């Protein structure tokens, strides 16, 4: 996993997090598998409503929303995954929320935030030859 | 391959050439490695080296010295002064950058009175490091627009603006081609190649002559390229010096999108630093010295 962002709110128990996965240089990424990953034993993923939209700069993206439920339909977690197609790369952000009401109150804001995603294609290869002399580890 | 400094000793080791100072290893040692991969920036190479010598504590600020070898290859020298095992120590790091590999020179000296001479020696070894890479395509330095993101595929870099894909501009930078291998009329050849690939090509703006501050000369052309029901605009600057042909190419989804980035191709073309040339060939009496003990 790449970067974990916690939405400010509940002080003692962070309840809404965004997992920003590293950019992957492939298109055959199974976002639905990432959505279903790390589910507690005995719980299951329910739902899976998908929406297709675009980022603010026009990148194609797909949102899939689902619920993690324990036996007896007890809500464990609401999940929302954004899957981006950046040319030959795939970007993934997984939103996880343990409080349904609080998630509902910020859902639209989170979706607008997800729409601002941009790819950072640069890797360790020098993109231009003078970068070889760059003394920063991350240019 | 580096040259053997006079009176130094070569100690064969696996994967590395080890040179020992005439006064012994306690005075100075140089390690040389060739064909190291991957090719990455100093900001990654230097920390990796320093991590490999944990007993060495850097005590001085450092900055790379940008060099060009006598063969015209890009190179660098970094000098660190510090403390190692309780003694004053200097580490000189030299690099020669190939197309997709690098050679490294690592020198250690523990005699402060020899520090300056050691740095001079390593510099000379780097400058004279011979790789015989010959006439070939070469990447060159230029300034890409601020905030654009690169995708590197081999020698070619495509740059994308922050607003892509709504701002459907792509800046494509290919390596400089040796003029001995390039057709004389490069622009005409590019247009002809598109035509042969069944693209419709129409000139969208008159050809203009270019000359950069760095002395490159060439032309700027804007064409509309289409196939089926779709078309794009391509604007390209093709410039030459005595040895190489350089190209800056932009692809835009529309006239309006190209107009939203006025002067982009010209600015990048103006920023090109030509590929360095080799120094004039001279007789090298040390050419075979690496075989001597």
Coordinates of C-alpha atoms in Angstrom, one line a residue:
Chain A
X1 CA 0.0 0.0 0.0
X2 CA 1.1 3.6 -0.6
X3 CA -0.2 6.3 1.5
X4 CA -2.8 6.4 4.3
X5 CA -4.8 9.5 4.7
X6 CA -7.1 9.9 7.7
X7 CA -10.2 12.2 7.5
X8 CA -10.3 14.6 10.5
X9 CA -13.2 13.9 12.7
X10 CA -13.4 11.5 15.6
X11 CA -10.5 12.1 17.8
X12 CA -9.8 8.8 19.5
X13 CA -10.7 6.4 16.7
X14 CA -10.0 7.4 13.1
X15 CA -13.1 6.2 11.3
X16 CA -12.7 7.4 7.7
X17 CA -9.4 6.6 5.9
X18 CA -8.2 6.9 2.3
X19 CA -5.7 4.3 1.2
X20 CA -3.8 5.7 -1.8
X21 CA -2.1 2.8 -3.6
X22 CA 1.1 3.3 -5.6
X23 CA 0.5 3.9 -9.3
X24 CA 0.6 0.5 -11.2
X25 CA 2.0 0.3 -14.7
X26 CA -0.7 -2.1 -15.9
X27 CA -4.3 -2.0 -16.7
X28 CA -5.4 -5.5 -15.6
X29 CA -5.8 -4.5 -11.9
X30 CA -8.8 -6.1 -10.2
X31 CA -10.2 -3.2 -8.2
X32 CA -13.0 -5.5 -7.0
X33 CA -10.4 -7.7 -5.3
X34 CA -8.8 -4.7 -3.6
X35 CA -12.3 -3.7 -2.5
X36 CA -12.8 -7.1 -0.9
X37 CA -9.4 -7.4 0.7
X38 CA -8.7 -7.6 4.4
X39 CA -12.3 -8.3 5.4
X40 CA -12.6 -9.6 9.0
X41 CA -13.1 -13.3 9.4
X42 CA -16.8 -14.2 9.2
X43 CA -17.8 -10.9 7.5
X44 CA -18.7 -10.5 3.9
X45 CA -18.8 -7.8 1.2
X46 CA -22.3 -6.8 0.2
X47 CA -23.4 -4.6 -2.6
X48 CA -20.9 -3.3 -5.1
X49 CA -22.7 -0.5 -6.9
X50 CA -20.5 0.9 -9.7
X51 CA -20.5 4.4 -11.2
X52 CA -18.4 5.6 -14.1
X53 CA -17.4 9.2 -14.1
X54 CA -14.4 11.4 -14.9
X55 CA -11.8 13.3 -12.8
X56 CA -11.8 17.0 -12.9
X57 CA -9.1 16.9 -15.7
X58 CA -10.9 14.2 -17.6
X59 CA -9.3 10.9 -16.5
X60 CA -11.7 8.0 -16.6
X61 CA -12.6 6.7 -13.2
X62 CA -14.9 4.1 -11.7
X63 CA -16.4 4.2 -8.2
X64 CA -17.6 1.0 -6.5
X65 CA -19.4 1.3 -3.2
X66 CA -20.1 -1.7 -0.9
X67 CA -20.7 -2.6 2.7
X68 CA -18.7 -5.1 4.9
X69 CA -21.2 -6.9 7.1
X70 CA -20.8 -9.3 9.9
X71 CA -23.3 -12.1 10.6
X72 CA -26.7 -10.7 11.3
X73 CA -26.3 -7.9 8.8
X74 CA -24.2 -5.9 11.3
X75 CA -22.4 -3.1 9.4
X76 CA -18.7 -3.4 10.0
X77 CA -17.5 -0.9 7.4
X78 CA -18.6 1.1 4.4
X79 CA -16.1 0.9 1.5
X80 CA -15.7 3.1 -1.6
X81 CA -13.0 2.3 -4.2
X82 CA -11.9 4.7 -7.0
X83 CA -10.3 3.0 -9.9
X84 CA -8.5 5.3 -12.4
X85 CA -7.2 4.7 -15.8
X86 CA -4.2 6.9 -16.5
X87 CA -3.1 5.9 -20.0
X88 CA -1.2 2.6 -19.3
X89 CA -1.3 3.0 -15.5
X90 CA -4.0 2.2 -12.9
X91 CA -4.5 4.2 -9.8
X92 CA -6.5 3.0 -6.8
X93 CA -7.9 4.8 -3.7
X94 CA -9.8 2.8 -1.2
X95 CA -12.0 4.7 1.3
X96 CA -13.0 2.9 4.4
X97 CA -15.5 4.2 7.0
X98 CA -16.7 2.5 10.2
X99 CA -19.4 5.0 10.9
X100 CA -22.2 4.9 8.3
X101 CA -23.8 8.2 9.4
X102 CA -20.6 10.2 9.4
X103 CA -19.6 8.7 6.0
X104 CA -23.0 9.6 4.5
X105 CA -22.5 13.2 5.7
X106 CA -19.2 13.6 3.9
X107 CA -19.7 11.2 1.0
X108 CA -20.2 13.8 -1.6
X109 CA -17.1 15.7 -0.4
X110 CA -15.0 12.6 -0.6
X111 CA -16.2 11.9 -4.1
X112 CA -15.3 15.4 -5.2
X113 CA -11.9 14.9 -3.5
X114 CA -11.4 11.6 -5.4
X115 CA -12.2 13.5 -8.7
X116 CA -9.2 15.7 -8.1
X117 CA -6.7 12.8 -8.4
X118 CA -3.8 13.2 -10.8
X119 CA -1.2 10.7 -11.7
X120 CA 2.4 11.2 -10.7
X121 CA 4.2 9.2 -13.4
X122 CA 7.7 10.1 -12.5
X123 CA 9.8 7.2 -11.2
X124 CA 13.5 6.6 -10.5
X125 CA 14.4 6.8 -14.2
X126 CA 15.8 10.2 -15.2
X127 CA 13.2 11.7 -17.5
X128 CA 15.7 14.1 -18.9
X129 CA 19.5 13.7 -18.8
X130 CA 20.3 16.6 -16.5
X131 CA 18.3 14.9 -13.8
X132 CA 21.2 12.6 -13.3
X133 CA 23.0 15.3 -11.3
X134 CA 20.0 15.9 -9.1
X135 CA 21.0 15.4 -5.5
X136 CA 17.4 15.0 -4.3
X137 CA 16.2 11.4 -3.7
X138 CA 12.8 12.4 -5.0
X139 CA 12.9 15.0 -7.7
Chain B
X1 CA 37.9 1.2 -18.3
X2 CA 40.0 3.5 -16.2
X3 CA 43.7 4.0 -16.5
X4 CA 46.2 2.8 -13.9
X5 CA 47.9 5.7 -12.1
X6 CA 51.7 5.5 -12.1
X7 CA 53.1 3.2 -9.4
X8 CA 49.6 2.1 -8.2
X9 CA 48.9 -1.6 -7.9
X10 CA 45.9 -3.5 -9.3
X11 CA 44.5 -6.0 -6.9
X12 CA 42.1 -8.3 -8.8
X13 CA 38.7 -8.9 -7.1
X14 CA 35.4 -10.3 -8.3
X15 CA 33.3 -7.7 -10.0
X16 CA 35.6 -4.7 -9.1
X17 CA 38.9 -3.3 -10.1
X18 CA 40.8 -2.4 -6.9
X19 CA 43.7 0.1 -7.1
X20 CA 46.1 0.5 -4.2
X21 CA 48.2 3.6 -3.5
X22 CA 52.0 3.1 -3.8
X23 CA 52.3 3.7 -0.1
X24 CA 49.8 1.0 0.6
X25 CA 46.0 0.6 1.3
X26 CA 46.3 2.5 4.5
X27 CA 47.0 5.6 2.5
X28 CA 44.4 5.3 -0.3
X29 CA 42.4 2.8 -2.2
X30 CA 40.2 3.1 -5.4
X31 CA 37.4 0.7 -6.3
X32 CA 36.1 0.8 -9.9
X33 CA 32.9 -0.9 -11.2
X34 CA 31.6 -0.9 -14.7
X35 CA 28.1 -1.5 -16.2
X36 CA 26.2 -0.9 -13.0
X37 CA 22.4 -0.7 -13.4
X38 CA 19.9 0.8 -13.2
X39 CA 20.8 4.3 -14.2
X40 CA 19.4 6.7 -11.6
X41 CA 20.2 10.2 -10.2
X42 CA 22.9 11.1 -7.8
X43 CA 20.2 11.7 -5.2
X44 CA 19.8 7.9 -5.1
X45 CA 23.3 6.7 -5.9
X46 CA 25.1 8.8 -3.2
X47 CA 22.9 7.7 -0.2
X48 CA 23.2 4.1 -1.3
X49 CA 27.0 4.4 -1.3
X50 CA 27.1 6.2 2.1
X51 CA 24.9 3.4 3.5
X52 CA 27.5 0.9 2.3
X53 CA 30.2 2.6 4.4
X54 CA 28.4 3.0 7.7
X55 CA 31.7 3.7 9.5
X56 CA 32.2 6.9 7.5
X57 CA 30.6 10.0 9.0
X58 CA 30.2 12.9 6.5
X59 CA 31.3 16.2 8.1
X60 CA 31.3 18.5 5.1
X61 CA 28.6 19.8 2.8
X62 CA 28.8 18.4 -0.7
X63 CA 27.7 19.2 -4.2
X64 CA 28.3 17.3 -7.4
X65 CA 30.9 18.5 -9.9
X66 CA 29.4 18.1 -13.4
X67 CA 32.0 16.6 -15.8
X68 CA 32.3 15.5 -19.4
X69 CA 34.8 12.7 -20.1
X70 CA 37.3 12.9 -22.9
X71 CA 35.0 10.6 -24.9
X72 CA 32.1 13.1 -24.5
X73 CA 30.2 11.1 -21.9
X74 CA 28.3 12.6 -19.0
X75 CA 30.1 12.2 -15.6
X76 CA 30.1 13.5 -12.1
X77 CA 32.4 13.8 -9.1
X78 CA 31.4 14.1 -5.4
X79 CA 33.9 14.6 -2.6
X80 CA 33.1 14.0 1.1
X81 CA 35.2 14.7 4.0
X82 CA 34.5 13.2 7.4
X83 CA 35.6 10.9 10.1
X84 CA 36.0 7.1 9.7
X85 CA 37.1 4.9 12.6
X86 CA 38.2 7.9 14.6
X87 CA 40.4 9.3 11.8
X88 CA 40.0 12.1 9.3
X89 CA 38.9 10.5 6.0
X90 CA 38.0 11.6 2.5
X91 CA 35.7 9.7 0.1
X92 CA 35.8 10.7 -3.6
X93 CA 32.9 9.3 -5.7
X94 CA 33.1 9.4 -9.5
X95 CA 30.5 8.4 -12.0
X96 CA 30.4 8.0 -15.7
X97 CA 26.8 7.8 -17.1
X98 CA 26.1 5.6 -20.1
X99 CA 22.8 5.2 -21.8
X100 CA 21.3 2.7 -19.4
X101 CA 24.2 2.0 -17.0
X102 CA 26.9 3.8 -15.1
X103 CA 30.5 3.2 -14.0
X104 CA 31.5 4.1 -10.5
X105 CA 34.8 5.1 -8.9
X106 CA 35.0 5.1 -5.2
X107 CA 38.2 6.3 -3.5
X108 CA 39.1 6.4 0.2
X109 CA 42.1 8.4 1.5
X110 CA 43.0 8.8 5.2
X111 CA 46.0 11.1 4.8
X112 CA 44.7 14.7 5.0
X113 CA 47.8 16.0 3.3
X114 CA 46.9 13.9 0.3
X115 CA 43.2 14.8 0.1
X116 CA 43.5 17.4 -2.6
X117 CA 45.8 15.2 -4.8
X118 CA 43.3 12.3 -4.3
X119 CA 40.4 14.4 -5.6
X120 CA 42.5 15.5 -8.6
X121 CA 43.4 11.9 -9.3
X122 CA 39.8 10.7 -9.2
X123 CA 38.7 13.6 -11.4
X124 CA 41.4 12.6 -13.9
X125 CA 40.4 8.9 -13.8
X126 CA 36.8 9.8 -14.4
X127 CA 37.6 12.2 -17.3
X128 CA 39.8 9.5 -18.9
X129 CA 37.4 6.6 -18.2
X130 CA 37.0 4.9 -21.6
X131 CA 33.8 3.1 -22.6
X132 CA 34.1 3.3 -26.4
X133 CA 30.3 3.7 -26.8
X134 CA 30.8 5.3 -30.1
X135 CA 28.5 7.1 -32.5
X136 CA 24.9 6.5 -31.3
X137 CA 21.6 8.2 -30.3
X138 CA 22.1 10.3 -27.2
X139 CA 19.8 11.8 -24.7
X140 CA 20.3 15.6 -24.2
X141 CA 19.5 18.2 -21.6
X142 CA 16.5 20.5 -21.9
X143 CA 13.9 22.2 -19.7
X144 CA 10.5 20.6 -19.7
X145 CA 7.5 22.9 -18.7
X146 CA 7.0 23.2 -15.0
X147 CA 4.4 20.8 -13.5
X148 CA 4.3 18.4 -16.5
X149 CA 4.6 14.7 -15.7
X150 CA 7.0 12.4 -17.6
X151 CA 6.5 8.9 -18.8
X152 CA 9.8 7.4 -19.9
X153 CA 10.1 4.5 -22.4
X154 CA 13.7 3.8 -23.2
X155 CA 15.2 6.9 -24.7
X156 CA 11.8 8.6 -25.3
X157 CA 10.1 10.8 -22.8
X158 CA 6.4 11.9 -23.2
X159 CA 5.5 14.9 -21.0
X160 CA 1.9 15.5 -19.9
X161 CA 0.5 18.8 -18.7
X162 CA -1.3 19.1 -15.3
X163 CA -4.7 19.4 -17.0
X164 CA -4.3 16.3 -19.2
X165 CA -6.4 14.8 -20.7
X166 CA -8.8 17.7 -21.0
X167 CA -5.7 19.7 -21.9
X168 CA -4.7 17.2 -24.5
X169 CA -1.1 18.2 -25.2
X170 CA 1.8 15.8 -25.2
X171 CA 5.4 16.9 -25.5
X172 CA 7.6 14.1 -26.9
X173 CA 11.3 14.3 -26.6
X174 CA 13.3 11.7 -28.5
X175 CA 17.1 11.2 -28.4
X176 CA 19.4 13.2 -30.6
X177 CA 20.4 11.3 -33.7
X178 CA 23.9 11.3 -35.2
X179 CA 23.8 13.3 -38.4
X180 CA 25.8 10.5 -40.1
X181 CA 22.8 8.3 -39.6
X182 CA 20.0 10.8 -40.2
X183 CA 18.5 11.7 -43.6
X184 CA 19.3 15.2 -44.7
X185 CA 15.8 16.4 -44.9
X186 CA 14.5 15.2 -41.5
X187 CA 11.3 17.2 -41.5
X188 CA 10.4 16.1 -45.0
X189 CA 11.1 12.5 -44.0
X190 CA 8.9 12.7 -40.9
X191 CA 6.0 14.0 -43.0
X192 CA 6.6 11.5 -45.7
X193 CA 6.6 8.7 -43.1
X194 CA 3.2 9.8 -41.9
X195 CA 1.9 9.8 -45.4
X196 CA 3.2 6.3 -46.1
X197 CA 1.3 5.1 -42.9
X198 CA -1.9 6.4 -44.5
X199 CA -2.2 9.5 -42.4
X200 CA -3.5 12.6 -44.1
X201 CA -1.0 15.4 -43.6
X202 CA -1.7 19.0 -44.2
X203 CA 0.6 21.9 -43.4
X204 CA -1.2 24.1 -40.8
X205 CA 1.3 27.0 -40.6
X206 CA 4.2 28.2 -42.7
X207 CA 7.6 26.7 -42.1
X208 CA 9.8 29.0 -40.0
X209 CA 13.5 29.0 -39.6
X210 CA 15.0 28.6 -36.1
X211 CA 18.3 29.4 -34.5
X212 CA 18.9 29.0 -30.8
X213 CA 21.3 30.7 -28.5
X214 CA 23.2 27.4 -28.2
X215 CA 23.9 27.6 -31.9
X216 CA 21.4 24.9 -33.1
X217 CA 19.7 25.7 -36.4
X218 CA 16.7 24.2 -38.0
X219 CA 13.0 24.6 -38.7
X220 CA 9.6 24.7 -37.0
X221 CA 6.7 23.1 -38.7
X222 CA 3.0 22.7 -37.8
X223 CA 0.9 20.1 -39.5
X224 CA -2.5 18.6 -39.1
X225 CA -2.4 14.8 -39.1
X226 CA -5.6 12.8 -39.5
X227 CA -6.9 9.3 -40.2
X228 CA -10.5 8.3 -40.3
X229 CA -12.6 11.0 -38.7
X230 CA -10.0 12.2 -36.2
X231 CA -7.1 14.6 -36.5
X232 CA -4.5 16.2 -34.3
X233 CA -2.1 19.0 -34.6
X234 CA 1.6 18.3 -34.5
X235 CA 4.2 21.0 -34.1
X236 CA 7.8 20.1 -34.3
X237 CA 11.1 21.8 -34.1
X238 CA 14.0 20.0 -35.8
X239 CA 17.4 21.4 -35.2
X240 CA 21.0 20.4 -35.9
X241 CA 24.5 21.1 -34.8
X242 CA 27.6 19.7 -36.5
X243 CA 27.1 16.2 -35.1
X244 CA 23.4 15.7 -34.1
X245 CA 19.8 16.2 -35.1
X246 CA 17.5 17.2 -32.2
X247 CA 13.7 17.2 -32.3
X248 CA 11.0 18.7 -30.1
X249 CA 7.5 17.5 -30.9
X250 CA 4.1 18.5 -29.5
X251 CA 0.8 16.8 -30.3
X252 CA -2.4 18.8 -29.5
X253 CA -6.0 17.8 -29.8
X254 CA -7.0 21.1 -31.4
X255 CA -5.8 24.5 -32.6
X256 CA -7.2 26.0 -29.4
X257 CA -5.3 23.7 -27.2
X258 CA -2.1 24.4 -29.0
X259 CA -2.8 28.1 -28.7
X260 CA -3.3 27.7 -25.0
X261 CA 0.4 26.9 -24.7
X262 CA 2.0 29.6 -26.8
X263 CA 5.7 29.2 -27.6
X264 CA 6.0 25.8 -25.9
X265 CA 8.0 24.1 -28.6
X266 CA 10.2 27.2 -29.1
X267 CA 10.9 27.5 -25.4
X268 CA 11.9 23.8 -25.1
X269 CA 14.0 24.1 -28.3
X270 CA 15.8 27.1 -26.9
X271 CA 16.6 25.3 -23.7
X272 CA 18.4 22.4 -25.5
X273 CA 22.0 21.9 -24.4
X274 CA 23.7 20.1 -27.3
X275 CA 25.3 16.7 -26.7
X276 CA 28.9 17.1 -25.6
X277 CA 31.5 16.1 -28.1
X278 CA 34.6 14.0 -27.5
X279 CA 37.9 15.8 -26.9
X280 CA 40.4 15.7 -29.8
X281 CA 42.0 12.2 -30.0
X282 CA 45.5 11.9 -28.7
X283 CA 48.0 9.1 -28.3
X284 CA 47.4 7.4 -25.0
X285 CA 50.5 5.7 -23.6
X286 CA 48.5 4.3 -20.7
X287 CA 45.9 2.5 -22.9
X288 CA 47.1 -0.9 -21.9
X289 CA 48.3 0.0 -18.4
X290 CA 45.4 -1.8 -16.7
X291 CA 47.1 -5.1 -17.7
X292 CA 50.3 -4.2 -15.8
X293 CA 50.8 -5.1 -12.1

